[in-house]
GROMACS .gro file of C-alpha atoms in nm:
model
  331
    1MET     CA    1  17.858  15.918   1.416
    2ARG     CA    2  17.840  16.117   1.748
    3PHE     CA    3  17.460  16.006   1.835
    4VAL     CA    4  17.522  15.647   1.701
    5GLU     CA    5  17.766  15.640   1.991
    6VAL     CA    6  17.522  15.773   2.252
    7MET     CA    7  17.213  15.487   2.115
    8TYR     CA    8  17.544  15.191   2.096
    9LYS     CA    9  17.641  15.315   2.528
   10VAL     CA   10  17.240  15.347   2.614
   11VAL     CA   11  17.193  15.010   2.440
   12ILE     CA   12  17.457  14.829   2.659
   13SER     CA   13  17.358  15.023   2.992
   14ALA     CA   14  17.032  14.873   2.980
   15LYS     CA   15  17.118  14.530   2.883
   16VAL     CA   16  17.387  14.517   3.199
   17GLY     CA   17  17.102  14.693   3.455
   18ALA     CA   18  16.889  14.337   3.300
   19MET     CA   19  17.110  14.157   3.338
   20VAL     CA   20  17.196  14.261   3.708
   21MET     CA   21  16.805  14.238   3.779
   22LEU     CA   22  16.810  13.964   3.643
   23ARG     CA   23  17.142  13.796   3.832
   24SER     CA   24  16.955  13.935   4.145
   25ALA     CA   25  16.538  13.845   4.102
   26ILE     CA   26  16.771  13.469   4.087
   27LYS     CA   27  16.931  13.479   4.437
   28HIS     CA   28  16.596  13.608   4.563
   29ALA     CA   29  16.456  13.323   4.388
   30VAL     CA   30  16.687  13.049   4.537
   31ARG     CA   31  16.680  13.238   4.893
   32LYS     CA   32  16.278  13.196   4.907
   33ALA     CA   33  16.282  12.858   4.736
   34ARG     CA   34  16.592  12.768   5.060
   35ARG     CA   35  16.300  12.908   5.269
   36THR     CA   36  16.053  12.707   5.194
   37ALA     CA   37  16.252  12.391   5.211
   38ALA     CA   38  16.327  12.513   5.511
   39ARG     CA   39  16.052  12.479   5.645
   40VAL     CA   40  15.881  12.206   5.478
   41ARG     CA   41  16.133  11.974   5.652
   42GLY     CA   42  16.120  12.045   6.001
   43LYS     CA   43  15.722  12.032   5.916
   44VAL     CA   44  15.855  11.697   5.824
   45LEU     CA   45  15.990  11.610   6.132
   46LEU     CA   46  15.761  11.715   6.387
   47PRO     CA   47  15.567  11.462   6.477
   48ASN     CA   48  15.262  11.354   6.345
   49TYR     CA   49  15.055  11.460   6.631
   50ALA     CA   50  15.190  11.820   6.600
   51GLN     CA   51  14.859  11.888   6.451
   52LEU     CA   52  14.561  11.985   6.638
   53PRO     CA   53  14.288  11.749   6.624
   54SER     CA   54  14.015  12.009   6.517
   55ASP     CA   55  13.926  12.315   6.597
   56GLU     CA   56  13.752  12.264   6.989
   57SER     CA   57  14.041  12.053   7.139
   58VAL     CA   58  14.371  12.091   7.238
   59LEU     CA   59  14.540  11.734   7.204
   60ALA     CA   60  14.767  11.674   7.546
   61THR     CA   61  15.046  11.375   7.415
   62ASP     CA   62  15.122  11.301   7.754
   63ALA     CA   63  14.954  11.332   8.146
   64SER     CA   64  15.106  11.216   8.444
   65ILE     CA   65  15.100  11.256   8.786
   66ALA     CA   66  15.422  11.275   8.993
   67ASP     CA   67  15.372  11.072   9.368
   68GLY     CA   68  15.094  11.198   9.401
   69LEU     CA   69  15.115  11.524   9.448
   70THR     CA   70  15.160  11.715   9.117
   71VAL     CA   71  14.963  11.649   8.778
   72THR     CA   72  15.135  11.639   8.453
   73VAL     CA   73  15.009  11.796   8.082
   74GLY     CA   74  15.197  11.823   7.748
   75GLY     CA   75  15.159  11.835   7.421
   76TYR     CA   76  15.271  12.016   7.111
   77LEU     CA   77  15.159  12.272   6.857
   78PRO     CA   78  15.244  12.331   6.498
   79GLY     CA   79  15.479  12.594   6.389
   80GLY     CA   80  15.641  12.621   6.721
   81ASP     CA   81  15.496  12.853   6.877
   82SER     CA   82  15.430  12.828   7.247
   83ARG     CA   83  15.205  13.065   7.301
   84ASP     CA   84  14.943  12.939   7.124
   85VAL     CA   85  14.850  12.794   7.442
   86SER     CA   86  14.818  13.063   7.731
   87SER     CA   87  14.610  12.887   7.959
   88LEU     CA   88  14.540  12.530   8.062
   89TRP     CA   89  14.331  12.408   8.359
   90PHE     CA   90  14.115  12.164   8.490
   91GLU     CA   91  13.693  12.203   8.605
   92SER     CA   92  13.468  11.995   8.812
   93SER     CA   93  13.102  11.967   8.660
   94SER     CA   94  12.999  12.175   9.007
   95GLY     CA   95  13.261  12.478   8.838
   96HIS     CA   96  13.533  12.427   9.073
   97ARG     CA   97  13.839  12.507   8.887
   98PHE     CA   98  14.224  12.510   8.963
   99GLU     CA   99  14.485  12.614   8.689
  100CYS     CA  100  14.804  12.502   8.597
  101VAL     CA  101  15.157  12.653   8.590
  102PHE     CA  102  15.300  12.629   8.191
  103GLN     CA  103  15.648  12.491   8.168
  104HIS     CA  104  15.795  12.629   7.819
  105ASP     CA  105  16.076  12.432   7.694
  106GLY     CA  106  16.345  12.632   7.501
  107ALA     CA  107  16.469  12.380   7.295
  108ARG     CA  108  16.168  12.275   7.113
  109SER     CA  109  15.933  12.588   7.123
  110ASN     CA  110  15.689  12.412   6.946
  111ARG     CA  111  15.666  12.210   7.324
  112TRP     CA  112  15.410  12.277   7.587
  113GLN     CA  113  15.428  12.119   7.976
  114ALA     CA  114  15.158  12.240   8.214
  115SER     CA  115  15.149  12.105   8.603
  116ALA     CA  116  14.934  12.179   8.909
  117GLU     CA  117  14.888  12.053   9.241
  118LEU     CA  118  14.572  11.805   9.336
  119PRO     CA  119  14.273  11.939   9.470
  120VAL     CA  120  14.367  11.672   9.757
  121ARG     CA  121  14.075  11.901   9.936
  122GLU     CA  122  13.822  11.891   9.654
  123VAL     CA  123  13.739  11.550   9.667
  124LEU     CA  124  13.414  11.582   9.727
  125THR     CA  125  13.087  11.389   9.692
  126ASP     CA  126  13.016  11.570   9.312
  127GLU     CA  127  13.386  11.660   9.301
  128LYS     CA  128  13.561  11.345   9.176
  129THR     CA  129  13.624  11.419   8.794
  130TRP     CA  130  13.797  11.710   8.695
  131LYS     CA  131  13.758  11.802   8.245
  132ALA     CA  132  14.114  11.938   8.054
  133PHE     CA  133  14.036  12.299   7.907
  134ALA     CA  134  14.280  12.549   7.696
  135LEU     CA  135  14.340  12.862   7.606
  136VAL     CA  136  14.448  12.913   7.225
  137GLY     CA  137  14.409  13.240   7.131
  138THR     CA  138  14.123  13.408   7.271
  139THR     CA  139  13.929  12.984   7.269
  140VAL     CA  140  13.803  12.856   7.492
  141ARG     CA  141  13.862  12.487   7.403
  142THR     CA  142  13.877  12.124   7.531
  143VAL     CA  143  14.176  11.899   7.540
  144SER     CA  144  14.191  11.530   7.456
  145LEU     CA  145  14.475  11.297   7.505
  146GLN     CA  146  14.696  11.065   7.242
  147GLU     CA  147  14.609  10.689   7.365
  148LYS     CA  148  14.929  10.537   7.540
  149PRO     CA  149  15.019  10.189   7.548
  150ALA     CA  150  14.815  10.011   7.779
  151SER     CA  151  15.160   9.927   7.973
  152THR     CA  152  15.224  10.330   8.047
  153SER     CA  153  15.110  10.388   8.432
  154ARG     CA  154  14.865  10.687   8.474
  155ALA     CA  155  14.769  10.661   8.806
  156ALA     CA  156  14.924  10.724   9.163
  157VAL     CA  157  14.840  10.726   9.555
  158SER     CA  158  14.828  11.051   9.772
  159PRO     CA  159  15.120  11.045  10.068
  160GLU     CA  160  14.980  11.165  10.264
  161SER     CA  161  14.614  11.124  10.240
  162GLY     CA  162  14.561  10.784  10.053
  163HIS     CA  163  14.369  10.971   9.780
  164VAL     CA  164  14.367  10.776   9.445
  165TRP     CA  165  14.437  11.008   9.143
  166SER     CA  166  14.404  10.940   8.735
  167VAL     CA  167  14.397  11.080   8.467
  168GLU     CA  168  14.252  10.908   8.057
  169GLY     CA  169  14.091  11.012   7.736
  170LEU     CA  170  13.734  10.977   7.713
  171SER     CA  171  13.591  11.066   7.432
  172GLN     CA  172  13.845  11.318   7.278
  173GLU     CA  173  13.826  11.529   7.670
  174LEU     CA  174  14.128  11.485   7.922
  175LEU     CA  175  14.000  11.389   8.265
  176LEU     CA  176  14.126  11.391   8.575
  177LYS     CA  177  13.945  11.093   8.833
  178GLY     CA  178  13.952  11.150   9.230
  179LYS     CA  179  13.881  10.864   9.465
  180PRO     CA  180  13.904  10.950   9.851
  181PRO     CA  181  14.118  10.694   9.976
  182ALA     CA  182  14.008  10.390  10.058
  183SER     CA  183  13.774  10.370  10.440
  184LYS     CA  184  13.961  10.149  10.697
  185TRP     CA  185  14.021  10.197  11.062
  186TYR     CA  186  14.410  10.158  11.272
  187VAL     CA  187  14.509  10.082  11.615
  188ASP     CA  188  14.560  10.459  11.764
  189ASN     CA  189  14.659  10.274  12.117
  190LEU     CA  190  14.626  10.028  12.316
  191THR     CA  191  14.609   9.970  12.702
  192VAL     CA  192  14.708   9.676  12.914
  193ARG     CA  193  14.422   9.628  13.223
  194LEU     CA  194  14.384   9.352  13.402
  195GLY     CA  195  14.265   9.096  13.246
  196SER     CA  196  14.137   9.250  12.911
  197ILE     CA  197  14.244   9.514  12.627
  198VAL     CA  198  14.132   9.856  12.543
  199CYS     CA  199  14.229   9.892  12.203
  200SER     CA  200  14.169  10.206  12.021
  201VAL     CA  201  14.106  10.327  11.665
  202ARG     CA  202  14.077  10.603  11.409
  203ALA     CA  203  13.976  10.633  11.052
  204GLN     CA  204  14.128  10.643  10.760
  205GLY     CA  205  13.900  10.845  10.542
  206MET     CA  206  13.481  10.887  10.556
  207ALA     CA  207  13.554  10.528  10.740
  208PRO     CA  208  13.170  10.364  10.830
  209GLU     CA  209  13.019  10.450  11.194
  210GLN     CA  210  12.914  10.042  11.129
  211ALA     CA  211  13.176   9.806  11.272
  212GLU     CA  212  13.333   9.535  11.459
  213LEU     CA  213  13.684   9.396  11.556
  214LEU     CA  214  13.687   8.968  11.491
  215ILE     CA  215  13.953   8.776  11.653
  216ARG     CA  216  14.050   8.488  11.457
  217LYS     CA  217  14.188   8.222  11.589
  218ARG     CA  218  14.500   8.143  11.386
  219LYS     CA  219  14.428   7.868  11.148
  220THR     CA  220  14.070   7.835  11.210
  221ASP     CA  221  13.718   7.877  11.185
  222SER     CA  222  13.685   8.039  11.501
  223ARG     CA  223  13.602   8.375  11.556
  224ILE     CA  224  13.530   8.605  11.822
  225ARG     CA  225  13.353   8.968  11.735
  226ILE     CA  226  13.385   9.288  11.997
  227PRO     CA  227  13.187   9.562  11.949
  228LEU     CA  228  13.307   9.824  11.858
  229ALA     CA  229  13.157  10.143  11.952
  230THR     CA  230  13.225  10.490  11.683
  231SER     CA  231  13.190  10.797  11.687
  232ARG     CA  232  13.308  11.053  11.426
  233GLY     CA  233  13.658  10.872  11.251
  234LEU     CA  234  13.733  10.742  11.685
  235GLY     CA  235  13.674  10.363  11.797
  236GLU     CA  236  13.698  10.169  12.142
  237ALA     CA  237  13.658   9.852  12.240
  238ARG     CA  238  13.784   9.651  12.521
  239ILE     CA  239  13.920   9.235  12.468
  240PHE     CA  240  13.819   9.045  12.771
  241GLY     CA  241  14.162   8.748  12.798
  242SER     CA  242  13.851   8.501  12.942
  243GLU     CA  243  13.650   8.542  12.673
  244ILE     CA  244  13.904   8.447  12.410
  245LEU     CA  245  13.982   8.194  12.630
  246ALA     CA  246  13.678   7.984  12.662
  247ARG     CA  247  13.647   7.931  12.323
  248ASP     CA  248  14.027   7.800  12.328
  249PRO     CA  249  14.057   7.462  12.469
  250GLU     CA  250  14.413   7.428  12.330
  251ALA     CA  251  14.525   7.758  12.583
  252GLN     CA  252  14.296   7.643  12.850
  253ALA     CA  253  14.581   7.302  12.875
  254GLY     CA  254  14.814   7.591  12.935
  255GLN     CA  255  14.943   7.603  12.515
  256PRO     CA  256  14.998   7.922  12.369
  257VAL     CA  257  14.746   8.024  12.075
  258VAL     CA  258  14.781   8.309  11.824
  259TRP     CA  259  14.424   8.499  11.754
  260ASP     CA  260  14.480   8.783  11.496
  261VAL     CA  261  14.293   9.092  11.492
  262TRP     CA  262  14.062   9.200  11.211
  263MET     CA  263  13.860   9.440  11.091
  264GLY     CA  264  13.444   9.377  11.000
  265HIS     CA  265  13.232   9.644  10.833
  266GLU     CA  266  12.963   9.668  10.557
  267GLU     CA  267  13.240   9.863  10.318
  268ALA     CA  268  13.484   9.605  10.245
  269GLU     CA  269  13.635   9.295  10.323
  270PRO     CA  270  13.725   9.188  10.735
  271TYR     CA  271  14.074   9.291  10.698
  272ARG     CA  272  14.373   9.272  10.946
  273VAL     CA  273  14.425   9.568  11.208
  274ARG     CA  274  14.776   9.747  11.173
  275SER     CA  275  14.885  10.064  11.377
  276SER     CA  276  14.828  10.390  11.293
  277ALA     CA  277  15.200  10.510  11.276
  278ALA     CA  278  15.266  10.530  10.935
  279ASP     CA  279  15.640  10.639  11.007
  280ILE     CA  280  15.720  10.302  11.178
  281ASP     CA  281  15.830  10.050  10.933
  282ASN     CA  282  15.866   9.792  11.246
  283PRO     CA  283  15.586   9.862  11.548
  284ARG     CA  284  15.660   9.535  11.658
  285ARG     CA  285  16.022   9.621  11.756
  286VAL     CA  286  15.873  10.021  11.959
  287PHE     CA  287  15.603   9.857  12.097
  288ARG     CA  288  15.618   9.608  12.347
  289TYR     CA  289  15.320   9.518  12.595
  290ALA     CA  290  15.289   9.421  12.944
  291THR     CA  291  15.120   9.023  12.960
  292THR     CA  292  14.834   9.112  13.177
  293PRO     CA  293  14.605   8.781  13.407
  294PHE     CA  294  14.286   8.696  13.467
  295TYR     CA  295  14.087   8.392  13.615
  296PHE     CA  296  13.927   8.172  13.440
  297GLU     CA  297  13.668   7.929  13.627
  298GLY     CA  298  13.920   7.916  13.909
  299ARG     CA  299  14.219   7.906  13.722
  300ARG     CA  300  14.437   8.156  13.535
  301GLY     CA  301  14.490   8.296  13.200
  302LEU     CA  302  14.712   8.503  13.073
  303LEU     CA  303  14.704   8.758  12.748
  304ARG     CA  304  14.922   8.936  12.598
  305PRO     CA  305  14.883   9.156  12.258
  306TYR     CA  306  15.221   9.201  12.030
  307TRP     CA  307  15.266   9.342  11.671
  308THR     CA  308  15.336   9.077  11.400
  309LEU     CA  309  15.673   9.062  11.163
  310ASP     CA  310  15.409   9.205  10.954
  311GLY     CA  311  15.267   9.470  11.118
  312TYR     CA  312  14.958   9.387  11.195
  313LEU     CA  313  14.804   9.344  11.606
  314SER     CA  314  14.754   8.956  11.770
  315LEU     CA  315  14.683   8.829  12.077
  316GLU     CA  316  14.893   8.632  12.262
  317VAL     CA  317  14.631   8.348  12.528
  318ARG     CA  318  14.750   8.057  12.736
  319SER     CA  319  14.612   7.884  13.108
  320GLY     CA  320  14.916   7.959  13.351
  321THR     CA  321  15.044   8.138  13.638
  322VAL     CA  322  15.258   8.462  13.606
  323PRO     CA  323  15.308   8.734  13.858
  324ALA     CA  324  15.040   8.992  13.902
  325GLN     CA  325  15.175   9.290  13.681
  326ALA     CA  326  15.062   9.685  13.625
  327GLU     CA  327  14.872   9.761  13.396
  328GLY     CA  328  15.077   9.943  13.070
  329THR     CA  329  14.998  10.114  12.760
  330GLY     CA  330  15.168  10.161  12.458
  331LYS     CA  331  15.014  10.265  12.102
   0.00000   0.00000   0.00000
């Protein structure tokens, strides 16, 4: 009797243990299923481009240039591990390289972003294009750029140097391109002398050595070519009032006539000349020049330089009388 009772208790205990184990297994399976579902939901919520396009490239979803000073590249990685991309840099065909600094977004752990100052000084003849690379784990990969709508602008101009920068995706590669500023001459200083004006100019960028001033009568095709002696980005030309008056019957009759100052060289279409004082919005208000008299065929003529409302250099010439004035200088 006692043996039967003992066996009964053993059977009951075994059933209870099995039920406890079953409940534990069910709870474990439920928890695992919930975790799996959560991970699936998390992956579904990620953008479609949160996948590396291949084993050889890292996808950048955006790239921009801020204020012509900084290039910024950003993207996503699968699995929410932003530490996968440990380094990002740009490299030119000649081997020049500059590193980007990472800025991780703690709120979105799968998001990575890196930025760097633009290499303005490195835009040389053979260093105008840089390709983006990234270190993922221990593997160096190229960086590709996801296409954006055509309205998205990825170009900017460096405010101090005038370099033009752009980023673009080409053949699954992210490229940074820099162009030197357009060759241009600016008036650096004006000196009013008796009967003439000395115009000193300064070049921005790699301006050509062969250039000339073009003095054009406003609203006509009349023009006078003034030789411009240049060297190492500096130049000087002297404009004589008598030479302008000889070409202008209206001015000879006493009417004030305006001639505009243009620059001509082989690398660009002729353009009107501005002041090199970029920090002055209205040179007309700041710089005022003396009217200089001169003699032409027994008559007295008058020549006066001035800045227009748009900031361009112009000359007013006419025949007439005016008291002699001292030479004046101005920028």
